[in-house]
Coordinates of C-alpha atoms in Angstrom, one line a residue:
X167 CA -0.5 -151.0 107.9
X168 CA 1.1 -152.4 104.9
X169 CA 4.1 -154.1 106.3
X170 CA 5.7 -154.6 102.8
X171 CA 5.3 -151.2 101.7
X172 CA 6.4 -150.1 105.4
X173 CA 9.8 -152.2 105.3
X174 CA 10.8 -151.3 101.3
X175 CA 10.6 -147.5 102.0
X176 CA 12.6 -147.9 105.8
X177 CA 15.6 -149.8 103.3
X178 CA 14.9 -147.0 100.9
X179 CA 15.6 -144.2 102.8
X180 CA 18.0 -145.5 105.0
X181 CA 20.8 -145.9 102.0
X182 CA 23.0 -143.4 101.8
X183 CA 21.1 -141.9 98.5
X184 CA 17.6 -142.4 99.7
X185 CA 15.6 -144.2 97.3
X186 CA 12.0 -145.1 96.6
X187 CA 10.3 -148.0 94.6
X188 CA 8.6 -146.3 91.7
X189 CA 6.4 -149.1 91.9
X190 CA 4.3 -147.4 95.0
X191 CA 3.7 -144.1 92.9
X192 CA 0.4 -146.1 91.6
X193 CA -2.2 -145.9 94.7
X194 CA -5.6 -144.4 93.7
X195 CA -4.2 -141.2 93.4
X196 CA -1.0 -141.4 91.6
X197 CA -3.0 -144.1 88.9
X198 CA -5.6 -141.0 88.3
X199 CA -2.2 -138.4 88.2
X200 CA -0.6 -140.9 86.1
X201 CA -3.5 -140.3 83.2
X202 CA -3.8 -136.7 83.8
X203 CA 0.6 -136.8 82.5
X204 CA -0.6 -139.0 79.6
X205 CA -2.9 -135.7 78.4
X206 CA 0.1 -133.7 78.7
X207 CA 1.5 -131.9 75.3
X208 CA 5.0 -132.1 76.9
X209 CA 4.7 -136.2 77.6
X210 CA 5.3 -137.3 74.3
X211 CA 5.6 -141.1 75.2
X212 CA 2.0 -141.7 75.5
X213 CA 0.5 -140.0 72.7
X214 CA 3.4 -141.1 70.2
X215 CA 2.6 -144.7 70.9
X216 CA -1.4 -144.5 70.5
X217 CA -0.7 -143.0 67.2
X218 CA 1.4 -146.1 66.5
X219 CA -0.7 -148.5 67.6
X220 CA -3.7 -149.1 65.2
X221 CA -0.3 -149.7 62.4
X222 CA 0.6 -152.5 64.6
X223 CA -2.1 -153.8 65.7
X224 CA -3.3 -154.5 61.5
X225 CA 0.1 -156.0 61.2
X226 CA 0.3 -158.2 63.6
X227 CA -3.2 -159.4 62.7
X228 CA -1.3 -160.1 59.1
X229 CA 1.3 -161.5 61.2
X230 CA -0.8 -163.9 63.3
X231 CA -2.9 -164.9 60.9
X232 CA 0.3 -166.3 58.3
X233 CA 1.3 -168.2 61.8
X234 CA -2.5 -169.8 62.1
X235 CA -2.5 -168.5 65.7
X236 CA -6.5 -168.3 65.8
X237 CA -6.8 -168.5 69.4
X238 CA -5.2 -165.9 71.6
X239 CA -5.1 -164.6 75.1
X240 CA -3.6 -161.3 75.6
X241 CA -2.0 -160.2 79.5
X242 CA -1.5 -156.5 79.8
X243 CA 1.4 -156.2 82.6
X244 CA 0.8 -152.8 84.5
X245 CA -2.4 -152.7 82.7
X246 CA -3.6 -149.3 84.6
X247 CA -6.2 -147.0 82.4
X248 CA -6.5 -149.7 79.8
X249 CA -6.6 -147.1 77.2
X250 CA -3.8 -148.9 74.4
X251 CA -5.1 -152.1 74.2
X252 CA -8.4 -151.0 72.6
X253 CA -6.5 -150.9 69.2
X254 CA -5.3 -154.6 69.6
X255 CA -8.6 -155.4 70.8
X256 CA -10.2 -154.3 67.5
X257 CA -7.5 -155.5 65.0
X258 CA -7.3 -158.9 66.6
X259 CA -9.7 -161.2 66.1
X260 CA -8.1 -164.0 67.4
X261 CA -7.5 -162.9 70.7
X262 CA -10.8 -164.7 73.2
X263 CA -9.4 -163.4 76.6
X264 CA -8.0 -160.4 78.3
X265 CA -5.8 -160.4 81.3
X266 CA -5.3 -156.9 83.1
X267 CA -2.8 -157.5 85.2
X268 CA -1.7 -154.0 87.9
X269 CA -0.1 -153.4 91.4
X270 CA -3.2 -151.1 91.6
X271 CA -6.8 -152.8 92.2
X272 CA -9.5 -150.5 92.0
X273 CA -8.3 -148.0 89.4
X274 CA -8.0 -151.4 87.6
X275 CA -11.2 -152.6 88.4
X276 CA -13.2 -149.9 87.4
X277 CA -11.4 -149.4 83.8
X278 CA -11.7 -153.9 83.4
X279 CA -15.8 -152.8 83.6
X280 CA -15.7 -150.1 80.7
X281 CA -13.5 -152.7 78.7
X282 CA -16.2 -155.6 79.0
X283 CA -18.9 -153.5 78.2
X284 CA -16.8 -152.3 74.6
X285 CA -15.7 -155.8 74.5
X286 CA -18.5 -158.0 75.2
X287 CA -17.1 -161.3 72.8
X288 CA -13.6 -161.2 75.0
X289 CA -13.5 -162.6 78.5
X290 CA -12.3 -159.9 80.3
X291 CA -10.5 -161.0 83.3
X292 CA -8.6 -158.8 86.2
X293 CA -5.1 -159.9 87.8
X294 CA -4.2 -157.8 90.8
X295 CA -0.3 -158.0 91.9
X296 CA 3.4 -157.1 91.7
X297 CA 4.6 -157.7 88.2
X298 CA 8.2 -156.9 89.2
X299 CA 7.7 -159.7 90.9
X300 CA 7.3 -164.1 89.6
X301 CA 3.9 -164.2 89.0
X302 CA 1.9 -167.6 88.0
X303 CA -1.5 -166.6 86.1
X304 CA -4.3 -169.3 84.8
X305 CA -3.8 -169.2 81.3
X306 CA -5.6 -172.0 78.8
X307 CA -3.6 -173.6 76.3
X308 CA -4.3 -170.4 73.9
X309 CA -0.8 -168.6 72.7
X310 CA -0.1 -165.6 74.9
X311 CA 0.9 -162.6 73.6
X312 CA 2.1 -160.0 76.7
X313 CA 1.8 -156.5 76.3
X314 CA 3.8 -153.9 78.4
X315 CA 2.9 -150.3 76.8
X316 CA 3.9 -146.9 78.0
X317 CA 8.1 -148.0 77.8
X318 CA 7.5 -148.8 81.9
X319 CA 10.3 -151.0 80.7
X320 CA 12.6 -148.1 81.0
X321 CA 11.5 -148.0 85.1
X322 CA 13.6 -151.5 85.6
X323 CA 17.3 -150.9 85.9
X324 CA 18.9 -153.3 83.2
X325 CA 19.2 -156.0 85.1
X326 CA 16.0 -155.7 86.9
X327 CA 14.6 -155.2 83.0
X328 CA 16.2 -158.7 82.0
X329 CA 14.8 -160.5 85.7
X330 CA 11.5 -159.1 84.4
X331 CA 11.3 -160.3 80.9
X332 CA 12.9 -163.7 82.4
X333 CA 9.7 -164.0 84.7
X334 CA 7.3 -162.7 81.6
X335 CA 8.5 -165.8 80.0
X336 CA 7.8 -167.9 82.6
X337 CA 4.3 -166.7 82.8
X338 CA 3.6 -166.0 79.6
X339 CA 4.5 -170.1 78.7
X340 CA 6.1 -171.4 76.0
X341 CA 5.7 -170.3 72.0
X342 CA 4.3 -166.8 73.5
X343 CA 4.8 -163.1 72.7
X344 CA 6.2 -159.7 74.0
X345 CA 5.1 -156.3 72.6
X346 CA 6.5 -153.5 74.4
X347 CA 6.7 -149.7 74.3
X348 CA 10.4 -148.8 74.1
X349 CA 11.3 -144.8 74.5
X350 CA 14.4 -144.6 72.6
X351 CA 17.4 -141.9 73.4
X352 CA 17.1 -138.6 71.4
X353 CA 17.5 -134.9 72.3
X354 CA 18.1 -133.6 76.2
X355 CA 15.6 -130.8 75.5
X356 CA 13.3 -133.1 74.8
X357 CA 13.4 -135.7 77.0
X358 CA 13.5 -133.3 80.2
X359 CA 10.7 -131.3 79.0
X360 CA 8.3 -134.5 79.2
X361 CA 9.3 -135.6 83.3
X362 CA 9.1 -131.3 84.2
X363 CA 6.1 -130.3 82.8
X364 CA 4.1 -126.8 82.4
X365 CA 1.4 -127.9 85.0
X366 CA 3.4 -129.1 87.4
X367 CA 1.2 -132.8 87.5
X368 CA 4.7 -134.9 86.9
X369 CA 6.0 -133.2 90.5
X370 CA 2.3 -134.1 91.7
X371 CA 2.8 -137.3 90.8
X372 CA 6.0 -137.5 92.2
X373 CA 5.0 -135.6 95.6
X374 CA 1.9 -138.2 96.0
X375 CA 4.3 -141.0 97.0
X376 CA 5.6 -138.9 99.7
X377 CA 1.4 -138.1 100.5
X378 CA 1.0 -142.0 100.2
X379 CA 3.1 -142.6 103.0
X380 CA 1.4 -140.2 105.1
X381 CA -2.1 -141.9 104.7
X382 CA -0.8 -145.5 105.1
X383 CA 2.4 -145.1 107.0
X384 CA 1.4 -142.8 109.8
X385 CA 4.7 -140.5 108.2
X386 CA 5.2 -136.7 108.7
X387 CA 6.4 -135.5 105.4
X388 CA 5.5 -131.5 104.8
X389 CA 5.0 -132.0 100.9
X390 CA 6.0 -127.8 100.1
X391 CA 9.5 -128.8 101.8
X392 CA 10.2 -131.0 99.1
X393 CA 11.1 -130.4 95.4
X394 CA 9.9 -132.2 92.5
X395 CA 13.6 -132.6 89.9
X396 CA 13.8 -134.5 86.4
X397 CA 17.2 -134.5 84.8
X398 CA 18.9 -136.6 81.9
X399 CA 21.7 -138.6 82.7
X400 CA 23.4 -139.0 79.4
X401 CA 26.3 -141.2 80.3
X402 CA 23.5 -143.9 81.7
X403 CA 20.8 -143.0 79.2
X404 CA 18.1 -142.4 81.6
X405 CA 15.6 -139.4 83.3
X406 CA 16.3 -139.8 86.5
X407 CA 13.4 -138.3 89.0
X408 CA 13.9 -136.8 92.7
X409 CA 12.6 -135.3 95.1
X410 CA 15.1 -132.5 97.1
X411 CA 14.0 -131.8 100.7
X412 CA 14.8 -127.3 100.7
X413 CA 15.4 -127.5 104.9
X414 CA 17.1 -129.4 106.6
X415 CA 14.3 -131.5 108.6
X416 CA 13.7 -135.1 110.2
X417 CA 10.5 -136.8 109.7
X418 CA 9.2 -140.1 111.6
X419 CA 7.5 -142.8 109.5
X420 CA 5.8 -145.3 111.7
X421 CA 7.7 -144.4 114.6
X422 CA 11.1 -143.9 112.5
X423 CA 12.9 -140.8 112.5
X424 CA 14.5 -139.9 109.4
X425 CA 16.9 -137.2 108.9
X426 CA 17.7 -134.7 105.6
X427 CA 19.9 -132.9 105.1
X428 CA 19.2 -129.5 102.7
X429 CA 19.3 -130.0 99.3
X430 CA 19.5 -134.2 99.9
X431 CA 17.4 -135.9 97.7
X432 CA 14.8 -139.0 97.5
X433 CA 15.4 -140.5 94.0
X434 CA 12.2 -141.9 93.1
X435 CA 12.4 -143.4 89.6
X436 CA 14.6 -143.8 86.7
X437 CA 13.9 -144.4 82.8
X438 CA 16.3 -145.3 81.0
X439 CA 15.8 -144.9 77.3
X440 CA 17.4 -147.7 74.5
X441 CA 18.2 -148.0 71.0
X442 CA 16.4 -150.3 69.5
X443 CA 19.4 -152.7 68.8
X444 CA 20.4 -152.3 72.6
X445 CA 16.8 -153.8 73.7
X446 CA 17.2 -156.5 71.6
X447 CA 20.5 -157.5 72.8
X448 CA 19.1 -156.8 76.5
X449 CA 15.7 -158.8 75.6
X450 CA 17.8 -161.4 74.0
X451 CA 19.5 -162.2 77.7
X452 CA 16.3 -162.9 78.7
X453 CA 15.5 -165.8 76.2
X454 CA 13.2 -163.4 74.0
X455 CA 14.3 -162.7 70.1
X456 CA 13.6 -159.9 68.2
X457 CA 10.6 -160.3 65.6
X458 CA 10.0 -156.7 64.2
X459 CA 10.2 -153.1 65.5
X460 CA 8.0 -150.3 64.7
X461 CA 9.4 -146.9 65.0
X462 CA 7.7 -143.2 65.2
X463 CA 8.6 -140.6 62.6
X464 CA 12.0 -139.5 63.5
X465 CA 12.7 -142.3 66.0
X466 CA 11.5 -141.0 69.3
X467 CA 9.3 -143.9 70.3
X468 CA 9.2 -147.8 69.6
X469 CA 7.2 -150.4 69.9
X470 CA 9.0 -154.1 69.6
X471 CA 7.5 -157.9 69.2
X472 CA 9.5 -160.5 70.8
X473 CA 9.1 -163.9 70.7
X474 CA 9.8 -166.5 73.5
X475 CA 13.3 -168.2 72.0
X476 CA 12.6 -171.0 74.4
X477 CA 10.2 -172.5 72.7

């Protein structure tokens, strides 16, 4: 049994709001459930960013190439499917070595192979662990150039955000690179429609946790006596996802009772959503500056370089 796992979701659901790490969504199954939201027509995020991609990827080959950066290693934080590098990976020349770095191993593995084989000139290499977390990687003397797609950014509460980019830093080394996905704040509608889709694979997704803990935690949760719920918090600027329990119910996890009450809920993730201006000033805390931001017609997604300000 996983005792980490086992001890964050005791503390989780013994605060007063329950809570889970969203981190733990991405086992086997919620990685594959993950890609099956990223087809969605209702989950903008994903498809707005690959159409902005192969735009920034030409540019920042422009943009490397006037800085006579020639020799480039590229770390993918939450690296998952691998499906938005591919456009760096074509426009960038430069870059000699891939680092796919995920909490989840074989999903990881098995997309790493694909890559090599589309990629044979790149040294394709596989990192599995917790990037919420310090992590120290064996990078050459090449500049690195992090990449954190999807706006998982938005998953970090804003201080958590800042303690991530801090430790980025740190890994990435001095004179490196951040490009993020940023989902940036625009209609409710919208927004809500993307986390409470038409096929019902986002409250999947959300249930599998639940599932997860049955499987590795030896818990008793009745999945159909829990509801999946995605709502916008305006005044904090974030989709915030649940899951309600409908009956009142206790289940044990590892020995643990836990009770709920009706209509109590789990909350499982957040995703908070920024104007670009507000993720500079919040990248900027973390010793990153602001090098250029590319936005999607009418604003609704971005996609930001930083550079390390530390040097």
């Amino acid at each position: 049994m996983n005792q980490g796992f086992l001890q964050d979701v005791l503390a989780g659901l013994r605060l007063s709001q329950k809570a889970l790490s969203p981190k733990y969504f991405y086992d086997e199954q919620g990685s594959e459930y993950f890609d099956q939201i990223c087809q969605l027509e209702e989950y903008y995020p994903y498809r707005t960013e690959l159409a902005l991609l192969p735009d920034v990827a030409q540019e920042l080959n422009q943009f490397f190439t006037q800085h006579s950066l020639d020799n480039v290693q590229l770390v993918e934080f939450g690296a998952g499917s691998l499906h938005k590098v591919k456009p760096l990976l074509q426009e960038l020349p430069m870059v000699r070595e891939f680092v796919a770095l995920d909490i989840s191993g074989e999903h990881l593995k098995r997309a790493s192979a694909d890559l090599a084989q589309s990629f044979p000139q790149i040294e394709i290499k596989v990192a599995q662990g917790d990037f919420t977390k310090p992590i120290r990687l064996e990078l050459s003397e090449a500049t690195s150039i992090g990449f954190f797609p999807g706006s998982t950014i938005g998953n970090f509460e804003p201080k958590e955000a800042v303690d991530f980019l801090r430790n980025a830093r740190t890994t990435l080394g001095k004179d490196s690179y951040m490009l993020l996905g940023v989902d940036t704040k625009k209609d409710r509608q919208m927004l809500e429609r993307a986390y409470n889709d038409s096929k019902d694979i986002t409250a999947h997704f959300n249930k599998n946790i639940l599932a997860r803990m049955n499987r590795e935690l030896d818990a008793d949760f009745n999945l159909d006596q829990f509801r999946h719920v995605a709502v916008y918090n305006q005044k904090l600027g974030r989709i915030e996802m649940h899951l309600r329990s409908l009956v009142q119910q206790e289940v044990t996890i590892a020995g643990e009772a836990i009770l709920f009450d009706q209509d109590e809920t789990i909350h499982t993730e957040n995703s908070y959503k920024y104007h670009p201006e507000e993720f500079e000033q919040l990248a900027s805390s973390a010793g990153w500056q602001g090098e250029k931001t590319w936005l999607a017609p009418d604003g609704i997604f971005a996609i930001m370089l930083l550079r390390n300000a530390g040097g």
